Coordinates of C-alpha atoms and ligand atoms in Angstrom, one line a residue:
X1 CA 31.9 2.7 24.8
X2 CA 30.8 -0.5 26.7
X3 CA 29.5 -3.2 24.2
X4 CA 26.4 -4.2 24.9
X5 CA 24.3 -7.3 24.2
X6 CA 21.7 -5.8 22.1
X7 CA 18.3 -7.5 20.7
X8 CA 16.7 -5.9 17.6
X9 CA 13.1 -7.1 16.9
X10 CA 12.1 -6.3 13.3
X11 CA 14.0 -6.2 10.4
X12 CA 12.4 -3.9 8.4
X13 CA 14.6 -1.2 7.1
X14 CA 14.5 0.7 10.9
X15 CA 15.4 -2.6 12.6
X16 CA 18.0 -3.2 9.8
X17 CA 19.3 0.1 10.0
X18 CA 19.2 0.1 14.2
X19 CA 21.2 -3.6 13.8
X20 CA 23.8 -2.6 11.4
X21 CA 25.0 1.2 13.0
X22 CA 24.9 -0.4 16.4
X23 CA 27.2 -3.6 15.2
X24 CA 29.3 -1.5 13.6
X25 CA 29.6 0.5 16.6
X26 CA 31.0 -2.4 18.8
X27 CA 27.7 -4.2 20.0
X28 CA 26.6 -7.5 19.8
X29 CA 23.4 -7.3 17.6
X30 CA 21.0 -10.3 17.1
X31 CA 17.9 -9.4 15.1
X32 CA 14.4 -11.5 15.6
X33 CA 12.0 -11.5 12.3
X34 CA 10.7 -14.8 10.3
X35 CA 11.5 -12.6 6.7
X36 CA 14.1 -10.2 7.0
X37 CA 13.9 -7.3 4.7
X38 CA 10.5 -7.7 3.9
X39 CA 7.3 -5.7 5.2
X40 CA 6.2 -1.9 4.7
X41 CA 9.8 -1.4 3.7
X42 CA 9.6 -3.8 0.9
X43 CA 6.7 -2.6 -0.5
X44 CA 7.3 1.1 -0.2
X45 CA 8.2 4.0 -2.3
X46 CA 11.5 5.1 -1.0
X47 CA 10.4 8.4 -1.3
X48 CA 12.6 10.8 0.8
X49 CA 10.6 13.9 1.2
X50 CA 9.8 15.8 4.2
X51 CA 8.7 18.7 2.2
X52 CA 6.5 17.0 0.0
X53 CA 4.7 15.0 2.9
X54 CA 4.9 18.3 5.5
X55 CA 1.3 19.3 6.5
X56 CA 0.4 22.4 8.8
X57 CA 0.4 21.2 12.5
X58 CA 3.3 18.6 11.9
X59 CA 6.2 20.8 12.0
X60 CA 7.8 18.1 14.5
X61 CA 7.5 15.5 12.3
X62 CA 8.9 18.3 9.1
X63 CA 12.0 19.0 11.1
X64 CA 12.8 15.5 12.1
X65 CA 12.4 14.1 8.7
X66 CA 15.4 17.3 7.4
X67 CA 17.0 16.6 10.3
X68 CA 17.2 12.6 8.9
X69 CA 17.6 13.5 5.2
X70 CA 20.7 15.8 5.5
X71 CA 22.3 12.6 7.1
X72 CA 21.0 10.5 4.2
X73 CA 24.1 11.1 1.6
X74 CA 26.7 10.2 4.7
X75 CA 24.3 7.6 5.7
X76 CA 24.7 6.1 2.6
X77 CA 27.8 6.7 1.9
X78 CA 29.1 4.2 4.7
X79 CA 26.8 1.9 3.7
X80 CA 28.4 1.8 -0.1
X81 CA 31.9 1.2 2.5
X82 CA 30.3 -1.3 4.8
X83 CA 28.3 -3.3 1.9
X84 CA 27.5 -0.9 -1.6
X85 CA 25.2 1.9 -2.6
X86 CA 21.8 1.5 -1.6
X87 CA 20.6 3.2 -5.0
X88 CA 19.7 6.7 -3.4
X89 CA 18.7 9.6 -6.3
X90 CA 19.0 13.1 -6.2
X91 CA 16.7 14.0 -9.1
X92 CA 14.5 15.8 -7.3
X93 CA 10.4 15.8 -6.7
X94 CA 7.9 17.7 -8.7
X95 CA 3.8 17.7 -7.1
X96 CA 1.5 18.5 -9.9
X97 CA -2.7 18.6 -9.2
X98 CA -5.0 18.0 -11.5
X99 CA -8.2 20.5 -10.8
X100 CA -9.1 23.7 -9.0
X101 CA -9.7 21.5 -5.9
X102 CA -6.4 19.5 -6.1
X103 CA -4.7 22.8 -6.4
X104 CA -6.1 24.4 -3.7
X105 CA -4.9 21.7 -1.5
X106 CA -1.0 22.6 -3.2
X107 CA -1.2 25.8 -2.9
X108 CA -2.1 25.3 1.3
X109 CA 1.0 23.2 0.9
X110 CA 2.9 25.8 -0.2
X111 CA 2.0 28.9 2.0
X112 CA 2.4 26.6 4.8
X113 CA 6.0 26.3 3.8
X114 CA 6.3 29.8 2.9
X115 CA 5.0 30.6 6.5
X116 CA 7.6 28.3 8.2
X117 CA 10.3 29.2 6.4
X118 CA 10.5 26.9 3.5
X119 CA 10.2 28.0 0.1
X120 CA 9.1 26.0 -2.8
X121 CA 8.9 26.9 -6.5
X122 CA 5.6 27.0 -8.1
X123 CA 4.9 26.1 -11.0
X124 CA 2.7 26.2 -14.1
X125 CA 1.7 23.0 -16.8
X126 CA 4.4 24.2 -19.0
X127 CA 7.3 24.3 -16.5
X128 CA 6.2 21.0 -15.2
X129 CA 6.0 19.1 -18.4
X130 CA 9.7 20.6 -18.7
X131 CA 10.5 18.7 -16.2
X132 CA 8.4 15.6 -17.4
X133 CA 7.6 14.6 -20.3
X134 CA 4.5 12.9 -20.9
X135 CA 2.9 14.8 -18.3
X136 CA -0.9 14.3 -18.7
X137 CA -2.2 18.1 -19.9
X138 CA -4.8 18.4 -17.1
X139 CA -1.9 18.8 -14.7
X140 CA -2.0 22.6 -14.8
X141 CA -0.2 23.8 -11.3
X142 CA 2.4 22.5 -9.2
X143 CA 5.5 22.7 -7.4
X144 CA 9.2 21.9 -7.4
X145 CA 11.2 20.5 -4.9
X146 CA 14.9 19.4 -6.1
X147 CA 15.2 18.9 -2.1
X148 CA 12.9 15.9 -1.9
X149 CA 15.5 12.8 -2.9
X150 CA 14.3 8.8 -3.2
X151 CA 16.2 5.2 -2.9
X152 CA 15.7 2.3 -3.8
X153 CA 13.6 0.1 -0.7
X154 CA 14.9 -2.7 -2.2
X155 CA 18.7 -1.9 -2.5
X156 CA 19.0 -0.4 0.7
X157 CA 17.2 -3.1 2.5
X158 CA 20.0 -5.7 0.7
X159 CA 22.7 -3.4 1.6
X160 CA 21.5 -3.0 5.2
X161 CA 21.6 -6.7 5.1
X162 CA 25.2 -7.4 3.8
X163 CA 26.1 -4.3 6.5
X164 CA 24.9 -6.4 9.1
X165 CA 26.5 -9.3 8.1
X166 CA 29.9 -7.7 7.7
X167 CA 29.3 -6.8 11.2
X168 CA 28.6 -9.9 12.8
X169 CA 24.7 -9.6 13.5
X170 CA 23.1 -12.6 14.2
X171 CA 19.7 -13.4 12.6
X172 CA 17.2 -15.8 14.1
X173 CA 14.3 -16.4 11.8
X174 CA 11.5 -16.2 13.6
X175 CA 8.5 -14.4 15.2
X176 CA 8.6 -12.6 18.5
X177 CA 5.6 -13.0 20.7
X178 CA 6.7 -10.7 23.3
X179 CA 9.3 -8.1 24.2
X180 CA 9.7 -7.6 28.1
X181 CA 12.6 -5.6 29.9
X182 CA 15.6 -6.8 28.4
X183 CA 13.9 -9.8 27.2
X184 CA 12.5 -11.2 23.8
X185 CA 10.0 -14.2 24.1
X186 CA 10.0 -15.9 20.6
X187 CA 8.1 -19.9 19.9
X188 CA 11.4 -21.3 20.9
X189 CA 12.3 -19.5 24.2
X190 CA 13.2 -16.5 25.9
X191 CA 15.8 -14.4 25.0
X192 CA 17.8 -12.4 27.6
X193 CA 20.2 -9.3 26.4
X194 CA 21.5 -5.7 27.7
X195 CA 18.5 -4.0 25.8
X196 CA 15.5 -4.7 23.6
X197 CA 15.2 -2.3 20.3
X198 CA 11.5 -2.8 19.4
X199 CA 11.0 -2.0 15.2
X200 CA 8.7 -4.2 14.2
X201 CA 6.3 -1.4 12.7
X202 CA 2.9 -1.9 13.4
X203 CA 3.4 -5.3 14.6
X204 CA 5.1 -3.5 17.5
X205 CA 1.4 -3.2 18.9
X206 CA 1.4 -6.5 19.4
X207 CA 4.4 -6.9 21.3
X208 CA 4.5 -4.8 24.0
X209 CA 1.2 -3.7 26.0
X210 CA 2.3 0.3 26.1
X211 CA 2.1 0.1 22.3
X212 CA -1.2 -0.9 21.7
X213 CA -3.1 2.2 21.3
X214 CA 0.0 4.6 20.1
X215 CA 0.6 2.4 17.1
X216 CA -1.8 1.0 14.4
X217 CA -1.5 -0.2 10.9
X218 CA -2.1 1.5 8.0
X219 CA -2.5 -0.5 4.9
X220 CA -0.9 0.5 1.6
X221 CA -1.1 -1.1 -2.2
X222 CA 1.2 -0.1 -4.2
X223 CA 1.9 -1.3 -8.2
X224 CA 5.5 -1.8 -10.1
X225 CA 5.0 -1.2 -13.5
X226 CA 7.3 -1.5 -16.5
X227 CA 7.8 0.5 -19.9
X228 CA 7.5 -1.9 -22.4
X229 CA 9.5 -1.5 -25.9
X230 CA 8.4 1.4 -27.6
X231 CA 7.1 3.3 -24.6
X232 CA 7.6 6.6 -23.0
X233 CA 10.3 5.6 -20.6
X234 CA 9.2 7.0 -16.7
X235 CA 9.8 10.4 -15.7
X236 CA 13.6 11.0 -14.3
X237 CA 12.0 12.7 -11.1
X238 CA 9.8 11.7 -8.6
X239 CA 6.3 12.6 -9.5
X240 CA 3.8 13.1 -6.8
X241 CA 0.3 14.0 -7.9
X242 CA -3.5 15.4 -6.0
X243 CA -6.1 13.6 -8.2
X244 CA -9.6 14.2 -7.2
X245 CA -8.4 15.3 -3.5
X246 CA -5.9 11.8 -3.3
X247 CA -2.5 11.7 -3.1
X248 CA -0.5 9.5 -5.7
X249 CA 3.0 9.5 -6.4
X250 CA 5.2 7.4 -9.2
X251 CA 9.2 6.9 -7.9
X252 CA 11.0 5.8 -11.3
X253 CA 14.2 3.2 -10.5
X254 CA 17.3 3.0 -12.5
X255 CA 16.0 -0.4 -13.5
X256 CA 13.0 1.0 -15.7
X257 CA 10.7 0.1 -13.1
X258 CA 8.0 2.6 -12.0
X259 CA 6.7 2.3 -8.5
X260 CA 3.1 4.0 -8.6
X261 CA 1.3 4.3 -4.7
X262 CA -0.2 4.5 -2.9
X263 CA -3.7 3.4 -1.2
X264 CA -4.1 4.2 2.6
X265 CA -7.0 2.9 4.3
X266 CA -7.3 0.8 8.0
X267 CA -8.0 -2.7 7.6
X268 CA -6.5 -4.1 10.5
X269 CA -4.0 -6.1 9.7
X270 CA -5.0 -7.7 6.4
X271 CA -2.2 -7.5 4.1
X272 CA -4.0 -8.5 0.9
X273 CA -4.2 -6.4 -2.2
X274 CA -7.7 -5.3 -3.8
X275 CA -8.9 -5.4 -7.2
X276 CA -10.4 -1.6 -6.3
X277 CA -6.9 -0.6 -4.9
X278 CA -5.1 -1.9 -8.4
X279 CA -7.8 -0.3 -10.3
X280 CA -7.7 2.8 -8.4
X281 CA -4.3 3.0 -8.3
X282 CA -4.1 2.7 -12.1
X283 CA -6.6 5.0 -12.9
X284 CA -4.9 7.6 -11.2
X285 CA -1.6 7.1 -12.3
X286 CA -3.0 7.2 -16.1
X287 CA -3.9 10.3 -15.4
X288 CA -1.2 11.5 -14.3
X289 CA 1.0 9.8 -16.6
X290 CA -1.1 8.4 -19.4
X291 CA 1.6 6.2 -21.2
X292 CA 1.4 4.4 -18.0
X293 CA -1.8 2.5 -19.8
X294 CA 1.1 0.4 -22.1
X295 CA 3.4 -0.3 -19.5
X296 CA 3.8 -4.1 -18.1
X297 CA 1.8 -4.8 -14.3
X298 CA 5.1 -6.1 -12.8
X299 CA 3.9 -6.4 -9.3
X300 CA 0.9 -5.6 -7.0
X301 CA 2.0 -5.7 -3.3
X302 CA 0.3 -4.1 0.0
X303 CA 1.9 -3.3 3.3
X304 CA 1.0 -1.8 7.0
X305 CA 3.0 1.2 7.6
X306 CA 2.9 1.6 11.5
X307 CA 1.0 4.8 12.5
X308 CA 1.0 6.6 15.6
X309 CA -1.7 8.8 16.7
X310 CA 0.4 12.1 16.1
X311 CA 2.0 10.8 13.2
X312 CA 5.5 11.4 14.3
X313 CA 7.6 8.4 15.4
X314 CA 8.2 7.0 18.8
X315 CA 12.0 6.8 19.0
X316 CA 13.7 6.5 22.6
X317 CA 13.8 4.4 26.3
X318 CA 9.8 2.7 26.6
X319 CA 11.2 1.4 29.8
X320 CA 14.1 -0.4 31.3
X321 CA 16.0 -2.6 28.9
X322 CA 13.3 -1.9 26.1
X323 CA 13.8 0.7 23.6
X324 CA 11.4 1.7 20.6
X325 CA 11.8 3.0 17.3
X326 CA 8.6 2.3 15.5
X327 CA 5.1 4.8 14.2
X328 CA 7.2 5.5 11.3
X329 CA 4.3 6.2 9.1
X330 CA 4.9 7.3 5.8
X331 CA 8.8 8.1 6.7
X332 CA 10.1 5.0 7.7
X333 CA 12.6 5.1 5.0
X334 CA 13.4 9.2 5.7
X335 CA 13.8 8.4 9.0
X336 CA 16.0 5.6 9.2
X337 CA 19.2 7.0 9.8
X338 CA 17.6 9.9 12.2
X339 CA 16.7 6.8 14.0
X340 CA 19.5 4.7 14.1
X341 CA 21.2 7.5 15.1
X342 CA 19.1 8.1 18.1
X343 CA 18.8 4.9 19.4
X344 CA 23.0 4.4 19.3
X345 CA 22.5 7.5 21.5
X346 CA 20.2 6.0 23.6
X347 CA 21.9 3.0 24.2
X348 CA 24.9 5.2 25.3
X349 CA 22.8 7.3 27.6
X350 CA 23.8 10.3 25.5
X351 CA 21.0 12.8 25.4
X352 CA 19.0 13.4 22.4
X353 CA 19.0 16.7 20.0
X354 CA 15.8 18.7 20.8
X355 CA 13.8 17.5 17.6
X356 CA 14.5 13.7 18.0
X357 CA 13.7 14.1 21.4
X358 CA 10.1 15.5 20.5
X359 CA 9.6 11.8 18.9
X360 CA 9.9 10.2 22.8
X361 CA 7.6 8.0 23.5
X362 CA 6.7 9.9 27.1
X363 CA 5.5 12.7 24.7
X364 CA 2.1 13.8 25.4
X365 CA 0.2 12.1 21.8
X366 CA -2.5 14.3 20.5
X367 CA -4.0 12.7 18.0
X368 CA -3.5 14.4 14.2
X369 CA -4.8 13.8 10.5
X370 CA -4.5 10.3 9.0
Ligands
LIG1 N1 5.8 7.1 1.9 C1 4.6 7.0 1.2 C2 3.6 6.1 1.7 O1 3.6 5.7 2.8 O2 2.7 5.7 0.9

């Protein structure tokens, strides 16, 4: 393999990811962002679940996001070498809905699946208060996906971190302004390498003028809570929920934190977090998981997830010298290691498996559901 001079813009946890597999792999890696390991992919869930996100029409982005979760335990098993575990569970991810509506809109879920291929267990109230305890009693119907894993955004994006620095990436602190071929204009000049990897999420708009209408933000609130003394501690599985027709889902961590999300609405790029999102947000999870109401509010936080108009990623060449790996979406964790894994093979000229090369950005982008 030739080493290549290689500029990573974004240091999110698919710019992190890009920078540390491609050091690792012999290149010369300098990544550009003011905060690295901030962003969407400090604020987000680290849910890992294709199934539980798959809608009918986005079988594309459903295979991709298997395709990047049966790589996630060798993914991070090199990265527990290369730096340590990035906190990734295997407990599994139970949906539950609340009323006839909300589980009409499971049950579409499910014979989608079905119809593809995919089988999912469904379940009654009782069987999913087996599984979690404390379950409010409304949720009356579900389903049960031991397949749907979760990691800690916040490990992972320190581990990424230490991976890079074990392999020599550089970091300059700053914003770009720009990405051209093979260049990188930032405030304090312009930065020439072998090949540009654009991940800067939905700030990748901004950046580059064939990205302004195939990526957008897509704000998100999300809340940390905390079981205080006496408590219900949080369920041991990932709980995702269909309350009034919305999606909500609560990702317990090791630490006895409880990370409830999340809100989705376009606001441009306005990053702050609303009273109605919190209380929203709240309400929802109480109903869901009532001890929830005697918990500690550790943290409100919002981020843009970067959405394209199809909803799958755009991973691959833009044009000479300038690669892209952004529109993650709600998958940006998922997807990391697909991605990484894609652009290495990019950078090599090696040609893509069929379902990461669906996610080109050439693809014809029809526009989907948000
Ligand atoms: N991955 C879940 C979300 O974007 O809220």
């Amino acid at each position: 393999m030739m080493s290549q001079q290689v500029t990573v813009v974004g240091a999110g946890v698919i710019g992190l990811a890009v920078a540390w597999r491609a050091a690792a792999a012999g290149h010369r890696v300098t990544v550009v962002d003011p905060a690295p390991g901030r962003g969407a992919s400090w604020v987000a869930g680290g849910m890992l679940a294709p199934v539980t996100e798959a809608w009918p029409g986005e079988e594309t982005v459903l295979t991709l996001g298997e395709r990047s979760l049966r790589r996630w335990p060798s993914f991070a098993r090199e990265l527990a070498v290369d730096a340590f575990e990035p906190g990734l569970s295997e407990a599994g991810t139970v949906v539950a809905a609340r009323d006839a509506a909300d589980a009409e809109q499971l049950t579409i879920l499910a014979d989608y699946l079905h119809r593809i291929g995919r089988s999912v267990e469904v379940a009654n109230g009782r069987r999913l208060r087996s599984l979690v305890p404390g379950l409010a009693s409304a949720m009356r119907a579900g389903i049960v996906v031991p397949g749907d894993l979760a990691v800690d955004n916040r490990q992972l994006l320190d581990a990424l971190q230490a991976g890079c620095t074990r392999h020599g990436v550089r970091f300059m602190r700053e914003s770009a302004r720009e990405v051209a071929p093979k260049q990188v204009v930032t405030d304090s000049g312009e930065y020439d390498s072998d090949a540009v990897v654009l991940a800067a999420g939905a700030r990748s708009a901004l950046l580059h003028p064939e990205l302004r209408e195939a990526v957008r933000p897509l704000k998100g609130e999300i809340l940390r809570l905390r079981a205080r003394k006496g408590c219900l501690p949080p369920p041991a599985v990932t709980v995702r929920a269909i309350v009034e027709g919305r999606p909500l889902y609560l990702v317990p961590r090791v630490d006895g934190e409880l990370v409830v999300g999340a809100t989705q609405y376009e606001s441009g790029y306005d990053e702050a977090v609303k009273a109605g999102g919190v209380r929203e947000l709240l309400d929802y999870a109480e109903q869901v998981y009532p001890s929830v109401s005697e918990y500690e509010l550790a943290e409100t936080t919002a981020g843009l997830r970067a959405a394209s108009v199809d909803n799958l990623p755009l991973i691959g060449r833009l044009s000479d010298g300038v690669i892209v790996a952004t529109g993650h979406y709600r998958n940006g964790l998922l997807h990391a290691p697909v991605t990484a894994d894609a652009v290495l093979a990019v950078l090599a000229d090696e040609e893509l498996p069929d379902d990461v090369a669906a996610a080109s950005p050439a693809r014809d982008r029809k526009e989907e559901r948000v």
